[in-house]
Coordinates of C-alpha atoms and ligand atoms in Angstrom, one line a residue:
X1 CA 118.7 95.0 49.8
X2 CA 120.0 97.5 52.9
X3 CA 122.3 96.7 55.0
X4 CA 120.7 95.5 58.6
X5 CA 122.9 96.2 61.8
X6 CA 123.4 92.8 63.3
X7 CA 121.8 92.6 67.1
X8 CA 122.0 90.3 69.8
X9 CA 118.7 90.5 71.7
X10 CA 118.2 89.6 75.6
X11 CA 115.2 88.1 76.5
X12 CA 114.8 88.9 79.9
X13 CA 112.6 86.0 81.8
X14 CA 113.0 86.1 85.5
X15 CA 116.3 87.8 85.4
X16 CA 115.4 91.2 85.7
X17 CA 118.8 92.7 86.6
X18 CA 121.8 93.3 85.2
X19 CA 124.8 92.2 87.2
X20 CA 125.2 88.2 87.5
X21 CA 122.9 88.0 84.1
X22 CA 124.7 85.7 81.9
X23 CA 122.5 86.6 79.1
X24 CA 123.4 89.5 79.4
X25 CA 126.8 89.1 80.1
X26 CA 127.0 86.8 76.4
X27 CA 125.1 88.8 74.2
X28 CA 127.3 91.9 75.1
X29 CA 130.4 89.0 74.8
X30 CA 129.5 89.3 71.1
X31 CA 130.4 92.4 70.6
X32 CA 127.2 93.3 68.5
X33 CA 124.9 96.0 69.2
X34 CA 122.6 94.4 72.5
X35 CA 118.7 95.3 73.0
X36 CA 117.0 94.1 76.1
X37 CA 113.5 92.8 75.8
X38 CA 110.4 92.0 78.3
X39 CA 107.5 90.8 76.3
X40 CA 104.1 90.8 78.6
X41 CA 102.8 87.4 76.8
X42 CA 99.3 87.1 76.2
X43 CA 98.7 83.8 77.7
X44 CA 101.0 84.0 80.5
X45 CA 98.9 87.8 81.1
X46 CA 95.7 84.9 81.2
X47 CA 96.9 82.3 83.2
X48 CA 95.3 81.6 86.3
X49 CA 98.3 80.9 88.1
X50 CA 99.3 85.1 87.9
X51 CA 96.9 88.2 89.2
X52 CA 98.2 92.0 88.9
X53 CA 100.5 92.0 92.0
X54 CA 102.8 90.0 90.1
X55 CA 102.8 91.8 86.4
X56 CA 103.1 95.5 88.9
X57 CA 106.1 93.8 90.5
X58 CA 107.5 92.9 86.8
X59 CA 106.7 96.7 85.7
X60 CA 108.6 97.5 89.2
X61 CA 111.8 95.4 88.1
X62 CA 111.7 97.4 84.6
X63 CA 110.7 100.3 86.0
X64 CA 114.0 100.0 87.8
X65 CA 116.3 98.4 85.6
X66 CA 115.6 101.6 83.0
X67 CA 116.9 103.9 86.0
X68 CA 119.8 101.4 86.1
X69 CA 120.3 101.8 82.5
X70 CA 120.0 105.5 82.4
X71 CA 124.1 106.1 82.5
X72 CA 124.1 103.8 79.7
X73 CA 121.8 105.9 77.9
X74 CA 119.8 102.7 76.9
X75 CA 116.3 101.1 78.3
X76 CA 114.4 98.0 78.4
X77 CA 111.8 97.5 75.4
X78 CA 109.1 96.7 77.1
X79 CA 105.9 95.3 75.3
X80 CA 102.7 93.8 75.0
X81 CA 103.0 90.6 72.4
X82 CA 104.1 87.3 71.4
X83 CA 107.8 86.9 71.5
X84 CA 108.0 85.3 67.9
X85 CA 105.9 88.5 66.5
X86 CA 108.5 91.0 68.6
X87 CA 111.4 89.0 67.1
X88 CA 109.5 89.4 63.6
X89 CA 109.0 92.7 63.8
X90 CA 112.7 93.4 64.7
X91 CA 114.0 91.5 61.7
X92 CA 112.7 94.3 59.6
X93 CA 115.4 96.6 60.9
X94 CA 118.0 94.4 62.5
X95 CA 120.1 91.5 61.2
X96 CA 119.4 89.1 64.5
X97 CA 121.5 85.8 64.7
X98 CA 121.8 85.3 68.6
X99 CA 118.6 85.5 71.2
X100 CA 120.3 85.2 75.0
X101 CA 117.6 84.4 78.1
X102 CA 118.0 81.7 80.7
X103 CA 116.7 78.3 80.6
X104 CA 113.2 78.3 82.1
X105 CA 112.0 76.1 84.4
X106 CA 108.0 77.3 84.2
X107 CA 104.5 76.4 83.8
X108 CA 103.8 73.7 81.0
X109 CA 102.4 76.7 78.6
X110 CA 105.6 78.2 78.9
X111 CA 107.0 75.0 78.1
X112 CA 105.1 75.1 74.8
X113 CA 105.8 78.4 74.1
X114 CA 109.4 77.6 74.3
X115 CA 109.0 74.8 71.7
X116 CA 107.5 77.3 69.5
X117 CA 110.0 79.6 70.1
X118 CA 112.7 77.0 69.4
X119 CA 111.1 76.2 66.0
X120 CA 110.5 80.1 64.9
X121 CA 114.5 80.8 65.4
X122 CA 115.4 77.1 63.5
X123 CA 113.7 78.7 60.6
X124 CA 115.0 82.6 60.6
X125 CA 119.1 80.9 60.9
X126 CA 118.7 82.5 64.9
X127 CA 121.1 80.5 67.8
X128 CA 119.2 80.8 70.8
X129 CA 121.5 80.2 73.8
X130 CA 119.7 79.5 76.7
X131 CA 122.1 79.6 80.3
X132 CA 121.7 77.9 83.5
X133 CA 118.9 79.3 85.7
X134 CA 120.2 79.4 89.1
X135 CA 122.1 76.1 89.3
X136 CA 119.1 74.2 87.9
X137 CA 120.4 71.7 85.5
X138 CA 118.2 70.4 82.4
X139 CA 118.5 67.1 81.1
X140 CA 119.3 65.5 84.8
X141 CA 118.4 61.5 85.5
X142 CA 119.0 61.5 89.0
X143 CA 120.7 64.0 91.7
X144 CA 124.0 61.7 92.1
X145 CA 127.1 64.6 91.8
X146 CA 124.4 67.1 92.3
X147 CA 125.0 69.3 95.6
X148 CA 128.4 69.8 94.4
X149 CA 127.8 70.9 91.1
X150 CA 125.6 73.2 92.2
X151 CA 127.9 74.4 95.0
X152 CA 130.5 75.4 92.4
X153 CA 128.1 76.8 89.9
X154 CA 127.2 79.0 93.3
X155 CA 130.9 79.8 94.8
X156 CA 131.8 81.0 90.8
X157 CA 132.7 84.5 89.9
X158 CA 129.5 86.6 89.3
X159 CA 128.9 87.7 85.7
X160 CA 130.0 91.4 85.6
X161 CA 127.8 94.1 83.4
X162 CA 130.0 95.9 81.2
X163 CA 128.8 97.1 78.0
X164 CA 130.8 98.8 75.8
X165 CA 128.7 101.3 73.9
X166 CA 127.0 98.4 72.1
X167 CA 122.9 99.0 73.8
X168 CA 120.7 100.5 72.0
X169 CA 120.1 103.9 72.7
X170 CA 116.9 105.3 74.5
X171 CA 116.5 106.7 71.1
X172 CA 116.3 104.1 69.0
X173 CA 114.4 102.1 71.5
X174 CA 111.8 104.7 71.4
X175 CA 111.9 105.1 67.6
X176 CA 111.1 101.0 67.9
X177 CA 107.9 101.3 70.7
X178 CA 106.3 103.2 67.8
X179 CA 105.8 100.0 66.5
X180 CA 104.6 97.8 69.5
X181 CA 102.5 97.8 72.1
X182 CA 104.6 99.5 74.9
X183 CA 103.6 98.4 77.9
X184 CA 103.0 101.2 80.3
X185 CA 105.1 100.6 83.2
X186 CA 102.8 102.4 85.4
X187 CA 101.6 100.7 89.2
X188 CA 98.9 101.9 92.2
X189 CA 101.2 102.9 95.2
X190 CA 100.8 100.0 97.3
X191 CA 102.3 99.7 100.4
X192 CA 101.6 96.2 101.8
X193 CA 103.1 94.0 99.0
X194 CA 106.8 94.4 98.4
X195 CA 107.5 96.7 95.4
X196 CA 110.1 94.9 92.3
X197 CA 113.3 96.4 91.1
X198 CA 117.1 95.5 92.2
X199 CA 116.9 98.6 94.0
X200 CA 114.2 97.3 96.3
X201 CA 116.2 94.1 96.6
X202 CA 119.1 95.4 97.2
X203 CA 117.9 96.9 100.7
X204 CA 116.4 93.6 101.9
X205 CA 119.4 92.4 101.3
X206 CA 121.3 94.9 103.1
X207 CA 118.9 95.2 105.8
X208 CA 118.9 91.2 106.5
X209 CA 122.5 90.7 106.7
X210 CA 123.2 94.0 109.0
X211 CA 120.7 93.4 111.2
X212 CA 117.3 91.2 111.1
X213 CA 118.9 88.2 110.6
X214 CA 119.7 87.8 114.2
X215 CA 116.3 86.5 115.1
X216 CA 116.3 84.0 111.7
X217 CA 115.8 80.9 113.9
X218 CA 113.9 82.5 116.0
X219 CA 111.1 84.0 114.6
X220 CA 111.0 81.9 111.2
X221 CA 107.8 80.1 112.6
X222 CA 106.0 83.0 113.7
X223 CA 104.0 85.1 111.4
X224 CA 104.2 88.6 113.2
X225 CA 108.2 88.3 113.7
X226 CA 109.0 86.8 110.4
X227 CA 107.6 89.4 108.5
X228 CA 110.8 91.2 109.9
X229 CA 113.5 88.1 110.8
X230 CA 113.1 86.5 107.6
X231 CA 114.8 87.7 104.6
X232 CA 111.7 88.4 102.5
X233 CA 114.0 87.9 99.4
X234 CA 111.9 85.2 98.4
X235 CA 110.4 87.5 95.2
X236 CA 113.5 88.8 94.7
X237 CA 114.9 85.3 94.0
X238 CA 112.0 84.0 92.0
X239 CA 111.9 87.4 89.4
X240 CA 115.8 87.1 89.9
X241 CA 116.4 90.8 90.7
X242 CA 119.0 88.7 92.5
X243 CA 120.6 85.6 91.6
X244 CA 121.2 82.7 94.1
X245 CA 124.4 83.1 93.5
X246 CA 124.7 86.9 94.7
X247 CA 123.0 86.4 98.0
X248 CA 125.0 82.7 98.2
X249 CA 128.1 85.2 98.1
X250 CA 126.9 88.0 100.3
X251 CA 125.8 85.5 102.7
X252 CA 129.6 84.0 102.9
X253 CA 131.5 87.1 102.7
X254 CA 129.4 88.1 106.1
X255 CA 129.7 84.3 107.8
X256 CA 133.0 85.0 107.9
X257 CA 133.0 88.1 110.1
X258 CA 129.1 86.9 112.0
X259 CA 129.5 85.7 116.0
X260 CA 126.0 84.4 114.6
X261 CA 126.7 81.5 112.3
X262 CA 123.9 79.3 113.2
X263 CA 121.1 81.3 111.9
X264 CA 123.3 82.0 108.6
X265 CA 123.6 78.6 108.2
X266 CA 119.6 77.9 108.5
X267 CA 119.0 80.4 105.9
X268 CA 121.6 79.1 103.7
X269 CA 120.3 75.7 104.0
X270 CA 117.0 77.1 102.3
X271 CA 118.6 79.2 99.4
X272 CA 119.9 75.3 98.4
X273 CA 116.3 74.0 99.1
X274 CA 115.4 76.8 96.4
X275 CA 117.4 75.3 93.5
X276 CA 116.5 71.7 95.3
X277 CA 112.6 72.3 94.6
X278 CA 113.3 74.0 91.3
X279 CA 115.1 71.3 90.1
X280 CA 112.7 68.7 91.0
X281 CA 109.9 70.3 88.9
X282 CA 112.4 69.9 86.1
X283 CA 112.8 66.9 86.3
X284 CA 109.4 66.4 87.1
X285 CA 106.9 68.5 85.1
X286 CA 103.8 66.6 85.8
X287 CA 103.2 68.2 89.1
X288 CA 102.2 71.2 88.5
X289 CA 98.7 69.0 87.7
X290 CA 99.3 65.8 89.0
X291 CA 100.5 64.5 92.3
X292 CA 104.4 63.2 91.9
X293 CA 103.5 60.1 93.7
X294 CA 101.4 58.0 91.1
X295 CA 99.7 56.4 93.5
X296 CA 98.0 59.9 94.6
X297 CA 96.3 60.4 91.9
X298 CA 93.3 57.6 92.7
X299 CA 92.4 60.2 95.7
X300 CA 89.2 62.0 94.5
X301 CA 87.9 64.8 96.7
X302 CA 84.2 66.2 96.4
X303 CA 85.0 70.0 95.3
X304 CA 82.9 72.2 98.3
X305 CA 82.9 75.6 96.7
X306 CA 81.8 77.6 99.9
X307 CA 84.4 75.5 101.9
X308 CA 86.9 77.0 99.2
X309 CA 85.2 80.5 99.0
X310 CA 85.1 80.3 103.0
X311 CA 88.9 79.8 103.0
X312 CA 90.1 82.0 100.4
X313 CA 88.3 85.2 102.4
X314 CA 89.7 84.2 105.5
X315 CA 86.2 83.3 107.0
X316 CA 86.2 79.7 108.5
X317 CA 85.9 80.5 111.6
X318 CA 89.2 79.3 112.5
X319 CA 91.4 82.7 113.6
X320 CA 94.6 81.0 113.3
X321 CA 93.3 80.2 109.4
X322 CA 91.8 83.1 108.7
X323 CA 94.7 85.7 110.1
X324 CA 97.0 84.0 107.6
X325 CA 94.4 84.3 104.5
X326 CA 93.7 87.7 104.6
X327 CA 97.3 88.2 105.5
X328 CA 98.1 86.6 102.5
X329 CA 95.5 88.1 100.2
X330 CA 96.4 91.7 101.5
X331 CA 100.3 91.3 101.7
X332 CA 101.3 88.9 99.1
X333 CA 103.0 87.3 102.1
X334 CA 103.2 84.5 104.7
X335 CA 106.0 82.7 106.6
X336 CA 107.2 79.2 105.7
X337 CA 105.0 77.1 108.5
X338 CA 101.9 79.5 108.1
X339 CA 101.7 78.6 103.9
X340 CA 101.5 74.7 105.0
X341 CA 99.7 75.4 107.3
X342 CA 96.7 76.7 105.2
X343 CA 97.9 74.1 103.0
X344 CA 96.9 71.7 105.3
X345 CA 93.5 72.9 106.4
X346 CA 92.5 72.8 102.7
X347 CA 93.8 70.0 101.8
X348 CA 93.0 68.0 104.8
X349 CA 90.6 69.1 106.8
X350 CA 88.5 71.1 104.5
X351 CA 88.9 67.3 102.3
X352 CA 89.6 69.7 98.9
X353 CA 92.5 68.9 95.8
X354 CA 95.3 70.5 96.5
X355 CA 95.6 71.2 92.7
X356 CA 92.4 74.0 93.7
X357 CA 94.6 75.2 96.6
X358 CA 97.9 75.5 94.3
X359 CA 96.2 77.9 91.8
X360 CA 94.5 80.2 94.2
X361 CA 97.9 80.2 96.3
X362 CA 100.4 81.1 93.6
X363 CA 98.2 84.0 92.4
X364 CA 98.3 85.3 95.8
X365 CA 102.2 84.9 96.7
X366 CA 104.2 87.7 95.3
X367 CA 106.9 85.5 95.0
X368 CA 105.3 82.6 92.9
X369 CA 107.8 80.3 91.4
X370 CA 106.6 77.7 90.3
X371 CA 109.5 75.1 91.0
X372 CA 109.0 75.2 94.5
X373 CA 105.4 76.1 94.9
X374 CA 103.8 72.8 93.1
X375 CA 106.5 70.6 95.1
X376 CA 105.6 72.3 98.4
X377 CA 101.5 72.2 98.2
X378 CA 102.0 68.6 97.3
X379 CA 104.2 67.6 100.4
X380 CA 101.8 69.8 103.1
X381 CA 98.9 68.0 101.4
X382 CA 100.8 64.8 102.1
X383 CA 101.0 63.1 98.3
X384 CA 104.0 62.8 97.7
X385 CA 104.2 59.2 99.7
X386 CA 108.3 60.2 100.5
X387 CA 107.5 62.8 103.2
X388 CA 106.6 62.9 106.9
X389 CA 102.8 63.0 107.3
X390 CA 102.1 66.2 108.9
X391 CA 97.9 67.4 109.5
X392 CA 98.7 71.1 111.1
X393 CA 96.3 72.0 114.0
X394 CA 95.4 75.5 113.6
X395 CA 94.6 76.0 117.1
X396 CA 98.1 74.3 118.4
X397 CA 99.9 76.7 116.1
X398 CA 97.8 79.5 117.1
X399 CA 98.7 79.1 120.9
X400 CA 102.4 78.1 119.6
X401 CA 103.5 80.8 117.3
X402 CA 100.9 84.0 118.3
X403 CA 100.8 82.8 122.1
X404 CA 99.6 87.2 122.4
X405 CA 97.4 86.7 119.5
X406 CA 99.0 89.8 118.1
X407 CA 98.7 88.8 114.6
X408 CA 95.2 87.5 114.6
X409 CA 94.4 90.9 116.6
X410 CA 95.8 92.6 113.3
X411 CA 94.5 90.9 110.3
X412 CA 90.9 89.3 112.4
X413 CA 89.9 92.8 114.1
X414 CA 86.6 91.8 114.9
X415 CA 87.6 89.5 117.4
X416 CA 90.5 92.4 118.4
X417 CA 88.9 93.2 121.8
X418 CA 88.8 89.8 123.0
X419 CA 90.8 88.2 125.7
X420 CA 93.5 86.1 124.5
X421 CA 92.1 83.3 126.5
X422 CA 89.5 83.5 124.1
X423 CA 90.9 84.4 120.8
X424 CA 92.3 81.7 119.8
X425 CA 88.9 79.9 119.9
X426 CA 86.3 81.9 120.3
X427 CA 83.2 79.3 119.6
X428 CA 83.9 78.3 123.0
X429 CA 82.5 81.4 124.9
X430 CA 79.4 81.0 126.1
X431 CA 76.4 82.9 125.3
X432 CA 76.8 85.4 128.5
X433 CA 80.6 85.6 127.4
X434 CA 80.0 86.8 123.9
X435 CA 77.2 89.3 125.3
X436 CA 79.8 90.6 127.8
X437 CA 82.3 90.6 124.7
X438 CA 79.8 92.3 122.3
X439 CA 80.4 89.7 119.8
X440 CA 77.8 86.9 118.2
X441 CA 79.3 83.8 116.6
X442 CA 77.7 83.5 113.5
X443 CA 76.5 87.3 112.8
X444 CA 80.0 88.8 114.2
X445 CA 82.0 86.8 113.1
X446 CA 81.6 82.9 111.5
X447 CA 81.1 79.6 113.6
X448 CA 83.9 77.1 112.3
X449 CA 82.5 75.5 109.3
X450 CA 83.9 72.1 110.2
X451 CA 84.8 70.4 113.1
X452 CA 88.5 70.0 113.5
X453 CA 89.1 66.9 115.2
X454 CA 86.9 65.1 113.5
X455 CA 87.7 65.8 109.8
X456 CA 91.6 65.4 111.2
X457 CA 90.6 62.0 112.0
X458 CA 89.3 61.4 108.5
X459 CA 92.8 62.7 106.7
X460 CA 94.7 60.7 108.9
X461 CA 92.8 57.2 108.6
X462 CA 92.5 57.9 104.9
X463 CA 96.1 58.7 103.9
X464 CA 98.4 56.8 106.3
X465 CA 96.0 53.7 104.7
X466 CA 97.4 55.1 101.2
X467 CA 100.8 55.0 102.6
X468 CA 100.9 51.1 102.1
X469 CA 99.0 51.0 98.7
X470 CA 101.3 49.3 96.5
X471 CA 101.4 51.9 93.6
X472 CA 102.4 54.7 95.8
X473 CA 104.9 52.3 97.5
X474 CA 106.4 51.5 94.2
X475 CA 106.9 55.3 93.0
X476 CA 108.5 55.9 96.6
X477 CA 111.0 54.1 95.5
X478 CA 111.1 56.1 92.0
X479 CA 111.1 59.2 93.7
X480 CA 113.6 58.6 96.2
X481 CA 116.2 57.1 93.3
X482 CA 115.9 59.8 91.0
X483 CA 115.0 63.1 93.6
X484 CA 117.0 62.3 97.0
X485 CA 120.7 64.5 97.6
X486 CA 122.7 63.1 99.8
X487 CA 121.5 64.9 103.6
X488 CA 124.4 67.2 104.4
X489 CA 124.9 69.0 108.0
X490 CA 123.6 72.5 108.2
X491 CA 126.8 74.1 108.7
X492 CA 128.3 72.4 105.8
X493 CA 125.9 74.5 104.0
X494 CA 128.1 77.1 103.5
Ligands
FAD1 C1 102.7 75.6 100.3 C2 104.0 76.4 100.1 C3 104.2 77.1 98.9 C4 105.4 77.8 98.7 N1 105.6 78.5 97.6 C5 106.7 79.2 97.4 C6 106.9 80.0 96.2 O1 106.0 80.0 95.3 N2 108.0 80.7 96.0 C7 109.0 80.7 97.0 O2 110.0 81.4 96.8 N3 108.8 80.0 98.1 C8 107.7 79.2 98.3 N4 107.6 78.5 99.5 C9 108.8 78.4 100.4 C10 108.9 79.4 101.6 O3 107.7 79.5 102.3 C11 109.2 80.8 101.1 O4 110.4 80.7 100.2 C12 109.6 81.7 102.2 O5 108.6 81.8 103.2 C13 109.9 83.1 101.6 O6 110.2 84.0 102.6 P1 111.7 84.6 102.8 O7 112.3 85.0 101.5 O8 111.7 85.5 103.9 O9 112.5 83.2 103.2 P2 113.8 82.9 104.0 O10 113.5 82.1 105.1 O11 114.6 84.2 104.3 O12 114.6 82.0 102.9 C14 115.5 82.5 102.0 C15 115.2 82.0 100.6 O13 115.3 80.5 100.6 C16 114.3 80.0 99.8 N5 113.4 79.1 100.6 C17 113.0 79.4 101.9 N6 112.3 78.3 102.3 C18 112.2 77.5 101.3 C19 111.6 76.2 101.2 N7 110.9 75.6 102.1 N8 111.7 75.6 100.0 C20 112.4 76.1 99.0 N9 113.0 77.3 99.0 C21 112.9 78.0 100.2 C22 113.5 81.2 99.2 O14 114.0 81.5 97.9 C23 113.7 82.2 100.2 O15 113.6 83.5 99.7 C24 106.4 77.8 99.7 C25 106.2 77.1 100.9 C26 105.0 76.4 101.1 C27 104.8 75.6 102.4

């Protein structure tokens, strides 16, 4: 028998950087030679919850992180697999004992695949050690000592990057691709989704805090001005080219200095509403198929597919609606109220499961995560029983948060010429109107496909009746025990 050089392998998840990654960070802490992995799994490569703006972004975030690694004279293995057959293949050459990734709060498959992975390194004598995601804490009963856990976990000292010789060289990764699938890292120039990498992230970042987020509060309802007010970290955060943590510290170290604390304090508020959501799905896995609130689950909708087909392509005759879908279907993008908004619509007025609406959504956000997406969808469709009620009106938020029409101008152009007194709903021009206008309703562009007020009506009469059904009364109370933090004042959030 040869002697195997023993390795500590890194399997990268959604951590793709290398400062504040306590994988990372361990596996060089055990002094052994250190290879970092990204395996493009098969069935997460299928799964209907991820399109090809999300696997660029990942090749992005390697892409990157090899430039990164370049002074180190070291690279990311990047390949096309199974994670147990990469590991395999690696025990030819390499004594492995230790695998380091973070603890992954995902889709059920990746649930399973973790159990699989948990019983392939039982039998080859491998220690997985899997850290804390983000302050997201497995195992949890209720959220009682929560907030300040994950406070400290978020005001504790970064995890530095400071290898000591020990990566792999660029060499011997490459002599190892000849044995893989390499996945070719490779993406279209695109310029209206936000590109991955640390790099990337790094000037949102910088650009937030220096300057855009002056208008936080101001412009976080409107699609047009959030594009620019809100961070846009949000994919950042959920491929972690950025931990919490950094942008928790960032965000204090310039509170300190700002004149403008309150709209500091609204975005902090949201980065612990990130590790909030997340750590509901953890403790609640069911929802990423099943409505949280028990009671929900007796609601059966008819499945309409040209109502769904209508909304995906942004063409229910609504403008407000449709701006923000093929907004969304171009950009990868939307602002907070505009995604429940269409939320809403589906759900509610178009009378569809919001499970149908969670799928096509998450493939179109670039910055599907999948602990606050599920939790979200359920609460705009109103099925969680715990929450406000809330049936958006298209029209109101169109006059409300694109009083110019500026964005349904951009992403509706046929209706672009129109008056603003009439773009907001233009099946009320009159026949002599649209002549004047050069547009016909219907041919031009479509009539709505329902009629607002009264399928509002419906929603409403239907699911304030639920509210009082004894099932979903009885898990309110579930929920609320095991998921409600105590409510802290916004500028305590810092
Ligand atoms: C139906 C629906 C689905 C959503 N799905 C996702 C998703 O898959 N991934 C995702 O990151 N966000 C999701 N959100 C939350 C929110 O809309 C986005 O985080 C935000 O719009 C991203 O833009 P930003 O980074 O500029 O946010 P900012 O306003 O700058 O906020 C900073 C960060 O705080 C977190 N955050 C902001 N708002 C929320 C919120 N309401 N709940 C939890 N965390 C929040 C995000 O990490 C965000 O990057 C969803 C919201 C809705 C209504």
């Amino acid at each position: 028998m040869y002697y195997k050089e023993p390795l500590a392998v890194v399997w990268l998840k959604r951590d793709l950087r290398l400062q504040d990654n306590e994988a990372i960070y361990n596996a060089i802490n055990t002094g052994k030679r250190v290879l970092l992995l990204y395996v493009f799994e098969d069935f997460l490569l299928k799964d209907p919850h991820y399109e090809t703006r999300h696997w660029n972004f990942i090749k992005e975030s390697i892409a990157d992180l090899n430039q990164l690694l370049l002074p180190y004279n070291s690279k990311v293995l990047a390949v096309h697999s199974e994670v147990a057959a990469v590991l395999n293949q690696l025990l030819q050459h390499y004594e492995i004992r230790d695998l380091f990734s973070h603890q992954e709060t995902g889709l059920l498959c990746t649930y399973h695949r973790d159990q699989k992975i948990i019983r392939y390194c039982h039998n080859n004598f491998i220690t997985w050690k899997e850290n804390i995601w983000n302050g997201v804490l497995r195992g949890l009963k209720n959220r009682r000592g929560w907030v300040g856990k994950w406070k400290n976990y978020m005001n504790a000292s970064v995890f530095p990057f400071h290898p000591k010789n020990q990566l792999l060289t660029i060499h011997e990764i490459e002599e190892l691709e000849k044995q893989f699938s390499v996945m070719d890292l490779a993406t279209p120039e695109q310029n209206s989704i936000q590109k991955g990498g640390v790099t990337e992230a790094l000037k949102y970042e910088k650009s937030f805090f220096e300057e855009r987020y002056l208008n936080y509060n101001k412009g976080i309802s409107k699609p047009k001005i959030a594009v620019e007010s809100c961070s846009r970290l949000s994919p950042y955060l959920a491929w972690g080219n950025l931990s919490t943590r950094q942008v928790w510290q960032a965000l204090k170290a310039i509170r300190h200095h700002s004149k403008n604390k309150k709209d500091l304090d609204a975005f902090a508020a949201r980065l612990k509403w990130q590790a909030h959501f997340i750590q509901k799905f953890e403790m609640e896995h069911t929802m990423e198929n099943a409505s949280i609130n028990k009671g929900y689950r007796m609601l059966k909708k008819t499945i309409s597919e040209q109502y769904q087909i209508a909304w995906q392509t942004g063409q229910t005759g609504i403008p407000m609606i449709d701006a923000c879908m093929r907004c969304l279907n171009e950009t990868g993008y939307l602002n907070f109220r505009m995604r429940a908004m269409i939320v809403s619509f589906f759900t509610h007025m178009l009378w569809q499961p919001w499970q149908d609406c969670a799928v096509y959504l998450s493939k179109m956000f670039i910055d599907f995560e999948p602990g606050i997406h599920f939790a979200q969808v359920q609460m705009q469709a109103g099925e969680t029983g715990v929450n406000t009620l809330r049936i958006y009106n298209p029209i109101k938020n169109g006059y409300e948060h694109d009083s110019n029409a500026d964005f349904i101008r951009k992403w509706v152009p046929e209706l672009a010429h129109l008056q603003t007194k009439h773009i907001h709903e233009p099946y009320l021009m009159t026949p002599l109107e649209q002549g004047l206008y050069h547009l016909k309703l219907g041919t031009d562009y479509p009539l709505p496909i329902i009629d607002l007020k009264q399928k509002r009506n419906r929603a409403s009469k239907i699911l304030w009746e639920m509210k009082h059904d004894p099932l979903v009364m009885e898990e309110n109370e579930r929920i609320l025990d095991r998921h409600v933090i105590q409510p802290k004042p916004l500028n305590d959030a810092v």
